[in-house]
Tab-separated table of N, CA and C in Angstrom:
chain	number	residue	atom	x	y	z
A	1	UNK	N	-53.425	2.982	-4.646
A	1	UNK	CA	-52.121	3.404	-4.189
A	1	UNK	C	-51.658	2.528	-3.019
A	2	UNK	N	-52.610	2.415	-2.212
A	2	UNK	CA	-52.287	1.234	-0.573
A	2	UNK	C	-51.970	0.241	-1.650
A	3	UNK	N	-52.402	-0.984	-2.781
A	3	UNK	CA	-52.065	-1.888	-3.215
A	3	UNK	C	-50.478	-1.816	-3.061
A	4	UNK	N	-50.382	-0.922	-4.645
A	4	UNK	CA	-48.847	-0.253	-4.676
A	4	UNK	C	-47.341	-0.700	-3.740
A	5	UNK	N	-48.170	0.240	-2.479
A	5	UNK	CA	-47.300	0.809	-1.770
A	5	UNK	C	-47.074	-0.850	-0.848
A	6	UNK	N	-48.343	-1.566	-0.658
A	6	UNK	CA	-48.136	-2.749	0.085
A	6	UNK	C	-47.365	-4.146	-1.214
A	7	UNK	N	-47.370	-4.368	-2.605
A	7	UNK	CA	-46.415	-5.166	-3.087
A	7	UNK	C	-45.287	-4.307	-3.364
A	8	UNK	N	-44.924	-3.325	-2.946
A	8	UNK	CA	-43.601	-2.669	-3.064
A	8	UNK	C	-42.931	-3.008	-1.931
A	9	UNK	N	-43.401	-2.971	-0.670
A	9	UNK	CA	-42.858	-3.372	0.259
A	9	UNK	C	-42.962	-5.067	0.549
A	10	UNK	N	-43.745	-5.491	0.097
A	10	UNK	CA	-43.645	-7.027	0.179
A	10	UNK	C	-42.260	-7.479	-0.738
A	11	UNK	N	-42.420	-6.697	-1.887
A	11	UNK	CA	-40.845	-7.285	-2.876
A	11	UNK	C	-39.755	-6.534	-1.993
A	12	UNK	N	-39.567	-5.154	-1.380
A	12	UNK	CA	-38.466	-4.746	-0.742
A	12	UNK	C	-38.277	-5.945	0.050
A	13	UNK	N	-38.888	-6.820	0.976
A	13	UNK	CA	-38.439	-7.129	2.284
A	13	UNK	C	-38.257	-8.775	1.596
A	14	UNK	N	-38.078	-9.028	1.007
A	14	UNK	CA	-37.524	-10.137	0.193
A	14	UNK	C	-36.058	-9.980	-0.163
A	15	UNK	N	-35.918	-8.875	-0.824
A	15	UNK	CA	-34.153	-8.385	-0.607
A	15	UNK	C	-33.663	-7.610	0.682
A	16	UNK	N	-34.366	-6.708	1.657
A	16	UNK	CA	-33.824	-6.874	2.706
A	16	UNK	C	-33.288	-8.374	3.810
A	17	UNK	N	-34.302	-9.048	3.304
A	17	UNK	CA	-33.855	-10.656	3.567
A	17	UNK	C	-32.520	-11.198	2.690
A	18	UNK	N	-32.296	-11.008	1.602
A	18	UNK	CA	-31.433	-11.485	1.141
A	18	UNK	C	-30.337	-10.742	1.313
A	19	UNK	N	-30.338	-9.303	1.393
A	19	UNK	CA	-29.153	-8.700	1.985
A	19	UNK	C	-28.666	-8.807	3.118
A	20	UNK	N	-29.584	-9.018	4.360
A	20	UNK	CA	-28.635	-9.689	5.626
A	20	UNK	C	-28.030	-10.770	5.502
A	21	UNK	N	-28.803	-11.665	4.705
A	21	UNK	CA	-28.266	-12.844	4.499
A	21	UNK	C	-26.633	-12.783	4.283
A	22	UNK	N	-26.781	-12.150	3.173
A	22	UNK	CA	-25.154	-11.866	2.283
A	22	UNK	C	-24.040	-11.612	3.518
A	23	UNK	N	-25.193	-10.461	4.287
A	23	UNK	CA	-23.794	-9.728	4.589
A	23	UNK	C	-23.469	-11.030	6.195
A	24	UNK	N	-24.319	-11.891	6.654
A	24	UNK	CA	-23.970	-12.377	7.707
A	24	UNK	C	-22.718	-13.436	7.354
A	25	UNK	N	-23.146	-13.979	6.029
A	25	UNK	CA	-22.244	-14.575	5.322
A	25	UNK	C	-20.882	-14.196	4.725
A	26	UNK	N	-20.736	-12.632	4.723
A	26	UNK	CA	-19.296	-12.099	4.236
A	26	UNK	C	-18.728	-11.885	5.736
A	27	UNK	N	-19.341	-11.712	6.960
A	27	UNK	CA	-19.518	-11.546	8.046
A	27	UNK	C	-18.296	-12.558	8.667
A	28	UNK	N	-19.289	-13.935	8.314
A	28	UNK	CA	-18.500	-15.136	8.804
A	28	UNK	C	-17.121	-15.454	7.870
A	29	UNK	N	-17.309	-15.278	6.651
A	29	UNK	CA	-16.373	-15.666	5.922
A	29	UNK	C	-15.357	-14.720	6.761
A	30	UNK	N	-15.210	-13.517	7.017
A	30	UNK	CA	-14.012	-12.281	7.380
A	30	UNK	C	-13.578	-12.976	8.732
A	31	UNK	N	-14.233	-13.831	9.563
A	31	UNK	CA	-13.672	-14.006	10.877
A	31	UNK	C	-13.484	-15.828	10.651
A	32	UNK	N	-13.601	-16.273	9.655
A	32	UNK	CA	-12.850	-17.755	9.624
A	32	UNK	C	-11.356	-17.845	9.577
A	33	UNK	N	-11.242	-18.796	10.166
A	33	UNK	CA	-9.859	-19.243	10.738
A	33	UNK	C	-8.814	-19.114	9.273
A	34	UNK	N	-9.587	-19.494	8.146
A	34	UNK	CA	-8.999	-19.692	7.088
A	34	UNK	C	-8.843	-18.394	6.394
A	35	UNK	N	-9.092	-17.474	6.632
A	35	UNK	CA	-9.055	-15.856	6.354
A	35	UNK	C	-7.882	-15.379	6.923
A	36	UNK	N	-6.855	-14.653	5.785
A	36	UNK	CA	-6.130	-14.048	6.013
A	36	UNK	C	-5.824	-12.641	5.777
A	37	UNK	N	-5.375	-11.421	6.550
A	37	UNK	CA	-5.864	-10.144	5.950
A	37	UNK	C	-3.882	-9.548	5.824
A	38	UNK	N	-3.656	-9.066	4.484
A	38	UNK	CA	-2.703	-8.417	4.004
A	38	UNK	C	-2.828	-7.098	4.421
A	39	UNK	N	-1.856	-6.818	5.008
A	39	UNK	CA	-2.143	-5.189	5.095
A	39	UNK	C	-0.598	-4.508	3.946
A	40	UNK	N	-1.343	-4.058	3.343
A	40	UNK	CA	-0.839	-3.095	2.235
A	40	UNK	C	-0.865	-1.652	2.395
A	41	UNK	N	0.603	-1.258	2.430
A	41	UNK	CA	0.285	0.496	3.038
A	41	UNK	C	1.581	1.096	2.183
A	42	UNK	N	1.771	2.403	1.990
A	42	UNK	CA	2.764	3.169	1.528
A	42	UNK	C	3.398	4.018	2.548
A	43	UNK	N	5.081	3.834	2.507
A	43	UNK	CA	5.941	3.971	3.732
A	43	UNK	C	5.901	5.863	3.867
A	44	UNK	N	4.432	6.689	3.484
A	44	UNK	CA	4.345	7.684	4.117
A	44	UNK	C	3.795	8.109	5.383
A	45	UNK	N	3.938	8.866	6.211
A	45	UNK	CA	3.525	8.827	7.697
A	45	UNK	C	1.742	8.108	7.716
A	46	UNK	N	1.020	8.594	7.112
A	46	UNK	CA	0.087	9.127	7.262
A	46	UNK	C	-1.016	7.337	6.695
A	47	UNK	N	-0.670	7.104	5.911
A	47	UNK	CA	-1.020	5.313	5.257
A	47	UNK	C	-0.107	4.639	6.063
A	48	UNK	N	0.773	4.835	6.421
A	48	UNK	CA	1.483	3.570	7.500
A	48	UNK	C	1.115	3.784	8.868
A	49	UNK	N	0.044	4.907	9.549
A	49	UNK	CA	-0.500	4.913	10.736
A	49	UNK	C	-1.452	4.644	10.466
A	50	UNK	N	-2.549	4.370	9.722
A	50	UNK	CA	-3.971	3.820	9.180
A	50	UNK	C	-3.183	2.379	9.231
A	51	UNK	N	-2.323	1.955	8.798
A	51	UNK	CA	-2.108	0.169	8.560
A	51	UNK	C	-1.770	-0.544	10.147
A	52	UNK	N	-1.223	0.504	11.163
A	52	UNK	CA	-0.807	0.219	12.266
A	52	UNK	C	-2.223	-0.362	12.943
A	53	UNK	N	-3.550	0.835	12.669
A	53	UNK	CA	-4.565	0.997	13.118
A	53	UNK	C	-5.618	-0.470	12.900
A	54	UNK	N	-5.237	-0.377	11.635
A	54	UNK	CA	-5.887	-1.499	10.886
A	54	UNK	C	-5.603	-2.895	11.706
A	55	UNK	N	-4.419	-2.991	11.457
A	55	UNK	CA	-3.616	-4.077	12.231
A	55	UNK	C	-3.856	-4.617	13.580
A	56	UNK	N	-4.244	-3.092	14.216
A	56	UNK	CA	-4.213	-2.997	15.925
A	56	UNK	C	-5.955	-3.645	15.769
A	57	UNK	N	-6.992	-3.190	15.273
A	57	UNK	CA	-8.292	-3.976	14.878
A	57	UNK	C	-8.190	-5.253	14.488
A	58	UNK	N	-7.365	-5.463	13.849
A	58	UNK	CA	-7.973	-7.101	13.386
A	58	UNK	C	-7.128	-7.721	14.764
A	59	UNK	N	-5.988	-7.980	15.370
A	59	UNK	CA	-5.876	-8.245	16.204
A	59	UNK	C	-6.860	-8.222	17.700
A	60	UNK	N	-7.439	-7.052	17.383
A	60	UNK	CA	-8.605	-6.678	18.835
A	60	UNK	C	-10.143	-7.524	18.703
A	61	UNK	N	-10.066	-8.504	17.389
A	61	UNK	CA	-11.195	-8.596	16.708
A	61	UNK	C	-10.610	-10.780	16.428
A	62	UNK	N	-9.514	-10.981	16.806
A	62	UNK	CA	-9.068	-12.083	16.482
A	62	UNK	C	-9.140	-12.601	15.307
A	63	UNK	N	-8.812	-11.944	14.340
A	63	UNK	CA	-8.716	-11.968	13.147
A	63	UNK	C	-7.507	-11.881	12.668
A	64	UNK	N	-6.910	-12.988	11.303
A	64	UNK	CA	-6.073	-13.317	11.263
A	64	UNK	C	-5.093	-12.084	10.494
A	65	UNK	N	-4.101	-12.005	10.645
A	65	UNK	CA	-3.180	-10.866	10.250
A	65	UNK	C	-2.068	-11.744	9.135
A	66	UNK	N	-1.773	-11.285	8.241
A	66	UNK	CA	-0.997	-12.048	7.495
A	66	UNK	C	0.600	-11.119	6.932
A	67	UNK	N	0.679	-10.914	5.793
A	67	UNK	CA	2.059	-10.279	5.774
A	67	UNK	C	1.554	-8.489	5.489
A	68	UNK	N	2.716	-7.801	5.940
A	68	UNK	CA	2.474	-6.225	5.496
A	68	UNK	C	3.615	-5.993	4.589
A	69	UNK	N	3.003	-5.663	3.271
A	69	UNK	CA	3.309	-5.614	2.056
A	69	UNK	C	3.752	-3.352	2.123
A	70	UNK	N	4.762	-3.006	2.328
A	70	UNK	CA	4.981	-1.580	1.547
A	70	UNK	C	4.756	-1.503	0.314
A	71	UNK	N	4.406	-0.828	-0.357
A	71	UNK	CA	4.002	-0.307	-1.760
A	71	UNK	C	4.748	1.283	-2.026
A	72	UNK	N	5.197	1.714	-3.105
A	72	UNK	CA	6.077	2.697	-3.807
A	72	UNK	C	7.069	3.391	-2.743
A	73	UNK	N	7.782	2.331	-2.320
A	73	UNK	CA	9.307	2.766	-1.632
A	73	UNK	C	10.478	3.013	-2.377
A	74	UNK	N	10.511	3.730	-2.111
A	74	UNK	CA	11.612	4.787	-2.692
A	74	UNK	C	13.261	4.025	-2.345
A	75	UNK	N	13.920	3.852	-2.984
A	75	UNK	CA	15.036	3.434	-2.756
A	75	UNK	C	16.793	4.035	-3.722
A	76	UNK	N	16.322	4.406	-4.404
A	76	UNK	CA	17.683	4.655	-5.586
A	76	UNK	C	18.168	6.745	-4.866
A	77	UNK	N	18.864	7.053	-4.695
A	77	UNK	CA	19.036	8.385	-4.134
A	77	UNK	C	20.825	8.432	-4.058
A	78	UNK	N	21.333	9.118	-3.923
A	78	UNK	CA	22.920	9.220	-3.669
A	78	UNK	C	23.432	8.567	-3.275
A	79	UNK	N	22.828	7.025	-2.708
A	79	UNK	CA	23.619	6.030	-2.166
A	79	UNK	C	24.549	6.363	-1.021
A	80	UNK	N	25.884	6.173	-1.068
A	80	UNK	CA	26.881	6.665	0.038
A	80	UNK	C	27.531	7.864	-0.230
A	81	UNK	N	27.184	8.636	-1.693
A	81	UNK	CA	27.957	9.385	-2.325
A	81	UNK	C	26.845	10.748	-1.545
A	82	UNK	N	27.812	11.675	-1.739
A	82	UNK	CA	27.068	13.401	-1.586
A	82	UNK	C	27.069	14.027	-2.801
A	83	UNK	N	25.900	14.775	-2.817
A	83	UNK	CA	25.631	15.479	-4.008
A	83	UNK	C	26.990	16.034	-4.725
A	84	UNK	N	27.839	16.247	-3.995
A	84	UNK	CA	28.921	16.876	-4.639
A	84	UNK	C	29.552	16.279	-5.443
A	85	UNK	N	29.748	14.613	-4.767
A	85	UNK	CA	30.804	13.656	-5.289
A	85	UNK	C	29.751	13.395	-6.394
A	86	UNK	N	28.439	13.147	-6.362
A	86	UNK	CA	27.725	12.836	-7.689
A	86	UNK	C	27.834	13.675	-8.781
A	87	UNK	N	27.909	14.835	-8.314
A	87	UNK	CA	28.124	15.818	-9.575
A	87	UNK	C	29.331	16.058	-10.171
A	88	UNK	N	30.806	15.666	-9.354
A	88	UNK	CA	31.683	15.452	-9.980
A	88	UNK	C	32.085	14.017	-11.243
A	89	UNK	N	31.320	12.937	-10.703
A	89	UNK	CA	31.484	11.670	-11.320
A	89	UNK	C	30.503	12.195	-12.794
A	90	UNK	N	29.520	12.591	-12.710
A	90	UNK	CA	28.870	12.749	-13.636
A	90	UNK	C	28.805	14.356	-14.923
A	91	UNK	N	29.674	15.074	-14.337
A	91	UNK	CA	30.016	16.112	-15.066
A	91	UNK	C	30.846	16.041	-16.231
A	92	UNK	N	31.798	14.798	-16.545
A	92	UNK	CA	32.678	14.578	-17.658
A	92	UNK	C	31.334	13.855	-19.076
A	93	UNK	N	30.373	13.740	-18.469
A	93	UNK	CA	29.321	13.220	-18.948
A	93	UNK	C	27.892	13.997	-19.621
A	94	UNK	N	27.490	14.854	-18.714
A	94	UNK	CA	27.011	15.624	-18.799
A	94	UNK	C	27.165	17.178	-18.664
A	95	UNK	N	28.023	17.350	-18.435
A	95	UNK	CA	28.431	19.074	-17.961
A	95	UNK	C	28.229	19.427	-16.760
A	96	UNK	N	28.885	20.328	-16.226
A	96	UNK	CA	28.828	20.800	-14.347
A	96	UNK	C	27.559	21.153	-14.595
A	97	UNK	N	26.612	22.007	-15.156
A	97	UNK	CA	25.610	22.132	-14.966
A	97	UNK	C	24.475	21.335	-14.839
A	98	UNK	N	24.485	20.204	-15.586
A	98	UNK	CA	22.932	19.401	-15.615
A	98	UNK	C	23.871	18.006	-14.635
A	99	UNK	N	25.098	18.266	-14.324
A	99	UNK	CA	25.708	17.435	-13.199
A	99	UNK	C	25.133	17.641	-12.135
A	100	UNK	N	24.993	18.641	-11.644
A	100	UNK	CA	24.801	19.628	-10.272
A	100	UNK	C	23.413	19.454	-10.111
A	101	UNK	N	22.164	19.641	-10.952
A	101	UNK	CA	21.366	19.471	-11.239
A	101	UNK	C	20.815	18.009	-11.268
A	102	UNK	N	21.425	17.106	-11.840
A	102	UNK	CA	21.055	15.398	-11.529
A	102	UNK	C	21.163	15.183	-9.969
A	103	UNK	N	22.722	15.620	-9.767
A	103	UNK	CA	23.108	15.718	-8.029
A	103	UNK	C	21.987	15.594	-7.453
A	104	UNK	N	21.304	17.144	-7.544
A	104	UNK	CA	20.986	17.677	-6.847
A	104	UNK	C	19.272	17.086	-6.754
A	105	UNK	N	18.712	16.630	-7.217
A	105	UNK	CA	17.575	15.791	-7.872
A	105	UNK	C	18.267	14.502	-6.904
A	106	UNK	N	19.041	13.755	-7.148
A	106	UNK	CA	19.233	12.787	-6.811
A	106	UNK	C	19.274	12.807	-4.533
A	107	UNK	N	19.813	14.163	-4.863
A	107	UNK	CA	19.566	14.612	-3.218
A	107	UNK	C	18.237	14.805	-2.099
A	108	UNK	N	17.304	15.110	-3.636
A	108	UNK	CA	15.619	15.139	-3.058
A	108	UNK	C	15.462	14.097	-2.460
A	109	UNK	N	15.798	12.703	-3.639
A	109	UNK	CA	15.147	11.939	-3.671
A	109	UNK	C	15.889	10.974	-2.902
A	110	UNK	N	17.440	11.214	-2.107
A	110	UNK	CA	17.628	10.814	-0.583
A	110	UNK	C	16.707	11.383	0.371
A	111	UNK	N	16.333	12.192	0.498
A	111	UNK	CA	15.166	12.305	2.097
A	111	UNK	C	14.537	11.456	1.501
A	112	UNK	N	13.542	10.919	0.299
A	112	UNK	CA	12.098	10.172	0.534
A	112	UNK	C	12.992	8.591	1.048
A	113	UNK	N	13.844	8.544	0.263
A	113	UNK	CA	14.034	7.112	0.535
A	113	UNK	C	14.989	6.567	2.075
A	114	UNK	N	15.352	7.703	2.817
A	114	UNK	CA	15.202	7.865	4.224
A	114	UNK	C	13.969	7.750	5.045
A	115	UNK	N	13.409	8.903	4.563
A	115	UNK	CA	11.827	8.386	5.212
A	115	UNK	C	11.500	7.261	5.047
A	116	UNK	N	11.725	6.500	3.866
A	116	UNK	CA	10.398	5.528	3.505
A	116	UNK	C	11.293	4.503	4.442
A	117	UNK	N	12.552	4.193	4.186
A	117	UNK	CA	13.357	3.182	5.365
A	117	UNK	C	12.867	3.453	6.662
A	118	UNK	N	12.715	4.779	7.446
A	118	UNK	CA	12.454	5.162	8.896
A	118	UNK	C	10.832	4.437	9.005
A	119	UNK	N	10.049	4.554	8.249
A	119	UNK	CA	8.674	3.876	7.817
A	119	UNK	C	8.369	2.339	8.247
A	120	UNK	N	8.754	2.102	7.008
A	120	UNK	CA	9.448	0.663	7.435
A	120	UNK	C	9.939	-0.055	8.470
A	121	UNK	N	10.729	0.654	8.974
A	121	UNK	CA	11.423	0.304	10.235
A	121	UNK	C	10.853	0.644	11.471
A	122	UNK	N	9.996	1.508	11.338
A	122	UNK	CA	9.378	1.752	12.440
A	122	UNK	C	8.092	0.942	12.368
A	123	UNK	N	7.524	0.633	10.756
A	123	UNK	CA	6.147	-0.227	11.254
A	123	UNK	C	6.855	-1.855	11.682
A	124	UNK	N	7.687	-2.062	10.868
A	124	UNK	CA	7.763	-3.638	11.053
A	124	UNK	C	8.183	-3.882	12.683
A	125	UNK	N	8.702	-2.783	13.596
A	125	UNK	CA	9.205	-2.588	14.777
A	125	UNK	C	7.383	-2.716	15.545
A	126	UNK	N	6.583	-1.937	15.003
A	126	UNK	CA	5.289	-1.702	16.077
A	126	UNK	C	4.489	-2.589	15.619
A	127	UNK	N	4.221	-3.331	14.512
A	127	UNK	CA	3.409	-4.525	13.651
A	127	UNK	C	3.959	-5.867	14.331
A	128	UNK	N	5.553	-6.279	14.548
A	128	UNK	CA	6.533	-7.407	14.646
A	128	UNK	C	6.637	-8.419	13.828
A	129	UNK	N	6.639	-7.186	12.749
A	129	UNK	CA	6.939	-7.809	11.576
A	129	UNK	C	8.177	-7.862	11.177
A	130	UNK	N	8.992	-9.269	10.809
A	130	UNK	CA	10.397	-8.826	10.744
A	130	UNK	C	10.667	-8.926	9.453
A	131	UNK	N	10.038	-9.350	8.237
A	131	UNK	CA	10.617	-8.953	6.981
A	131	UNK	C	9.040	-8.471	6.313
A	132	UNK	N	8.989	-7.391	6.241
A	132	UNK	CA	7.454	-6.725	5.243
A	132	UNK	C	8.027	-6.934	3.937
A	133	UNK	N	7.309	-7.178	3.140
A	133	UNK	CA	7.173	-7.030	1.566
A	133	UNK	C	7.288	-6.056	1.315
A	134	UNK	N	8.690	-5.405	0.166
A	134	UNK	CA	8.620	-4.164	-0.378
A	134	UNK	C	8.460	-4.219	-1.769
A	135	UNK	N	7.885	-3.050	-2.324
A	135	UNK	CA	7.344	-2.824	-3.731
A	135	UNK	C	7.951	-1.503	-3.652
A	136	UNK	N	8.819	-1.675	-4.856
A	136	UNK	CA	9.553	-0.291	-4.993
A	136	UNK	C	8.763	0.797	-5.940
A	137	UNK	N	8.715	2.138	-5.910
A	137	UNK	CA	8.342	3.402	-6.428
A	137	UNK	C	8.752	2.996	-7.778
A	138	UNK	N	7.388	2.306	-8.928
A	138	UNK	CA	7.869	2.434	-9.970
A	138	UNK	C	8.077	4.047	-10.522
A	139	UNK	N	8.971	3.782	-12.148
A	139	UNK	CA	8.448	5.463	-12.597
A	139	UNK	C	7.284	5.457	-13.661
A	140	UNK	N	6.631	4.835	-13.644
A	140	UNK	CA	5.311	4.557	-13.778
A	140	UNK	C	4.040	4.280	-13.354
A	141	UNK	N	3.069	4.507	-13.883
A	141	UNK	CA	1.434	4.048	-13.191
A	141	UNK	C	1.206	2.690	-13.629
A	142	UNK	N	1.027	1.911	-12.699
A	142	UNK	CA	0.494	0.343	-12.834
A	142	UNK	C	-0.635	0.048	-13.506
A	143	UNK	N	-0.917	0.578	-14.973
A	143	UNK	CA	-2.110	-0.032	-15.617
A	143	UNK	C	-2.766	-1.091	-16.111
A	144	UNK	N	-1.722	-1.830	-16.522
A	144	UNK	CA	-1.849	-3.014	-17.288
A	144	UNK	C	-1.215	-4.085	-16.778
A	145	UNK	N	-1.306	-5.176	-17.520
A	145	UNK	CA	-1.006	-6.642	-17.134
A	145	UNK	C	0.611	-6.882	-16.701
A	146	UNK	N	1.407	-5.712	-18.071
A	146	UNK	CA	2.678	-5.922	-17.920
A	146	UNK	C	3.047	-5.508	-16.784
A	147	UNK	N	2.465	-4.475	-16.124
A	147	UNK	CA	2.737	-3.484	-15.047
A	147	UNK	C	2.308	-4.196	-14.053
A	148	UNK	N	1.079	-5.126	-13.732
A	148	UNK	CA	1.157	-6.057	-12.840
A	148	UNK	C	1.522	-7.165	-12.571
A	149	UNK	N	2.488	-8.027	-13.788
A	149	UNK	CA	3.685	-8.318	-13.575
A	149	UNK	C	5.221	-8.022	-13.117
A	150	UNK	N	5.218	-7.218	-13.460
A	150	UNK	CA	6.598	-6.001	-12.515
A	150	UNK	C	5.559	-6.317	-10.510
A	151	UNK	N	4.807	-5.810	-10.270
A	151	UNK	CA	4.300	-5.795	-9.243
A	151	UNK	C	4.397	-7.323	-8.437
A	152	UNK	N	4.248	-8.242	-9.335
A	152	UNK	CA	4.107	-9.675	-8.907
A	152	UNK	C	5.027	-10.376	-8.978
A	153	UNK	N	6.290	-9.738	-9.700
A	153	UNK	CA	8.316	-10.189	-9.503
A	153	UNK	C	7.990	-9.694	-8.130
A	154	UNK	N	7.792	-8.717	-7.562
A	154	UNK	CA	8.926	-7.513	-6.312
A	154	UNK	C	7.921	-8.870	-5.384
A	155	UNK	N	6.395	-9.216	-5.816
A	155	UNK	CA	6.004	-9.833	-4.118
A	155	UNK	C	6.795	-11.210	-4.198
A	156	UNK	N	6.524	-11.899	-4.893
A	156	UNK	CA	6.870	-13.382	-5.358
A	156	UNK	C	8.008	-13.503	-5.393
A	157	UNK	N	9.082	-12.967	-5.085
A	157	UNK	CA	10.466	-12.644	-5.253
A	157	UNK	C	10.932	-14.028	-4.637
């Protein structure tokens, strides 16, 4: 059993050797000059104060900071119009009822895309970042290739 237990630990400490190795080496690679770190966050309170955080570290750490990319910002909502005026334009179309109802849907979905602007505007204000990358709220889940083409128009723009 002592045999055992002594080439078990002779082969462990051969990959504990090779695992510091690695990691001194992902180590150095993260703090080369030629390293750049994206911070990617979604314009809700809560992921855009983790990206601030993030940000505020690699700076404290001299590490290079590169662009801050928003991800599913909300943008399409009543525009300049009020639910009312939307439900009138769209009632010869659909009926006062599922008018009022689109409106009114369309009214939700002015607060997010308020917030997500106040977001925005407040990280690129505390980051000094003056144009972040936005990726708008598809109405879909990004699974596939096609879908990460849509993703790679909005950065590459």
């Amino acid at each position: 059993m002592l045999s055992d237990l002594s080439r078990f630990f002779r082969s462990v400490s051969g990959v504990i050797d090779g695992f510091a190795e690695r990691t001194r080496s992902v180590a150095s690679l993260l703090r080369d000059e030629d390293t750049t770190f994206l911070i990617v966050t979604s314009p809700e309170p809560e992921p855009a104060g983790e990206a601030v955080f993030l940000a505020q570290g690699l700076s404290a750490r001299g590490m290079a900071r590169g662009e801050l990319i928003v991800n599913r910002v909300h943008r399409n909502g009543l525009g300049s119009h009020s639910a009312e005026e939307v439900a009138a334009l769209l009632a010869p179309q659909l009926g006062e009822r599922l008018a009022a109802r689109v409106a009114h849907n369309l009214a939700d979905f002015d607060v997010l895309v308020q917030r997500d602007r106040d977001t925005i505007a407040s990280l690129a204000a505390e980051l000094e970042e003056r144009d972040p990358i936005v990726v708008p709220h598809f109405d879909e889940d990004i699974q596939d290739l096609a879908g990460l083409a849509l993703v790679a128009e909005r950065l590459f723009a």
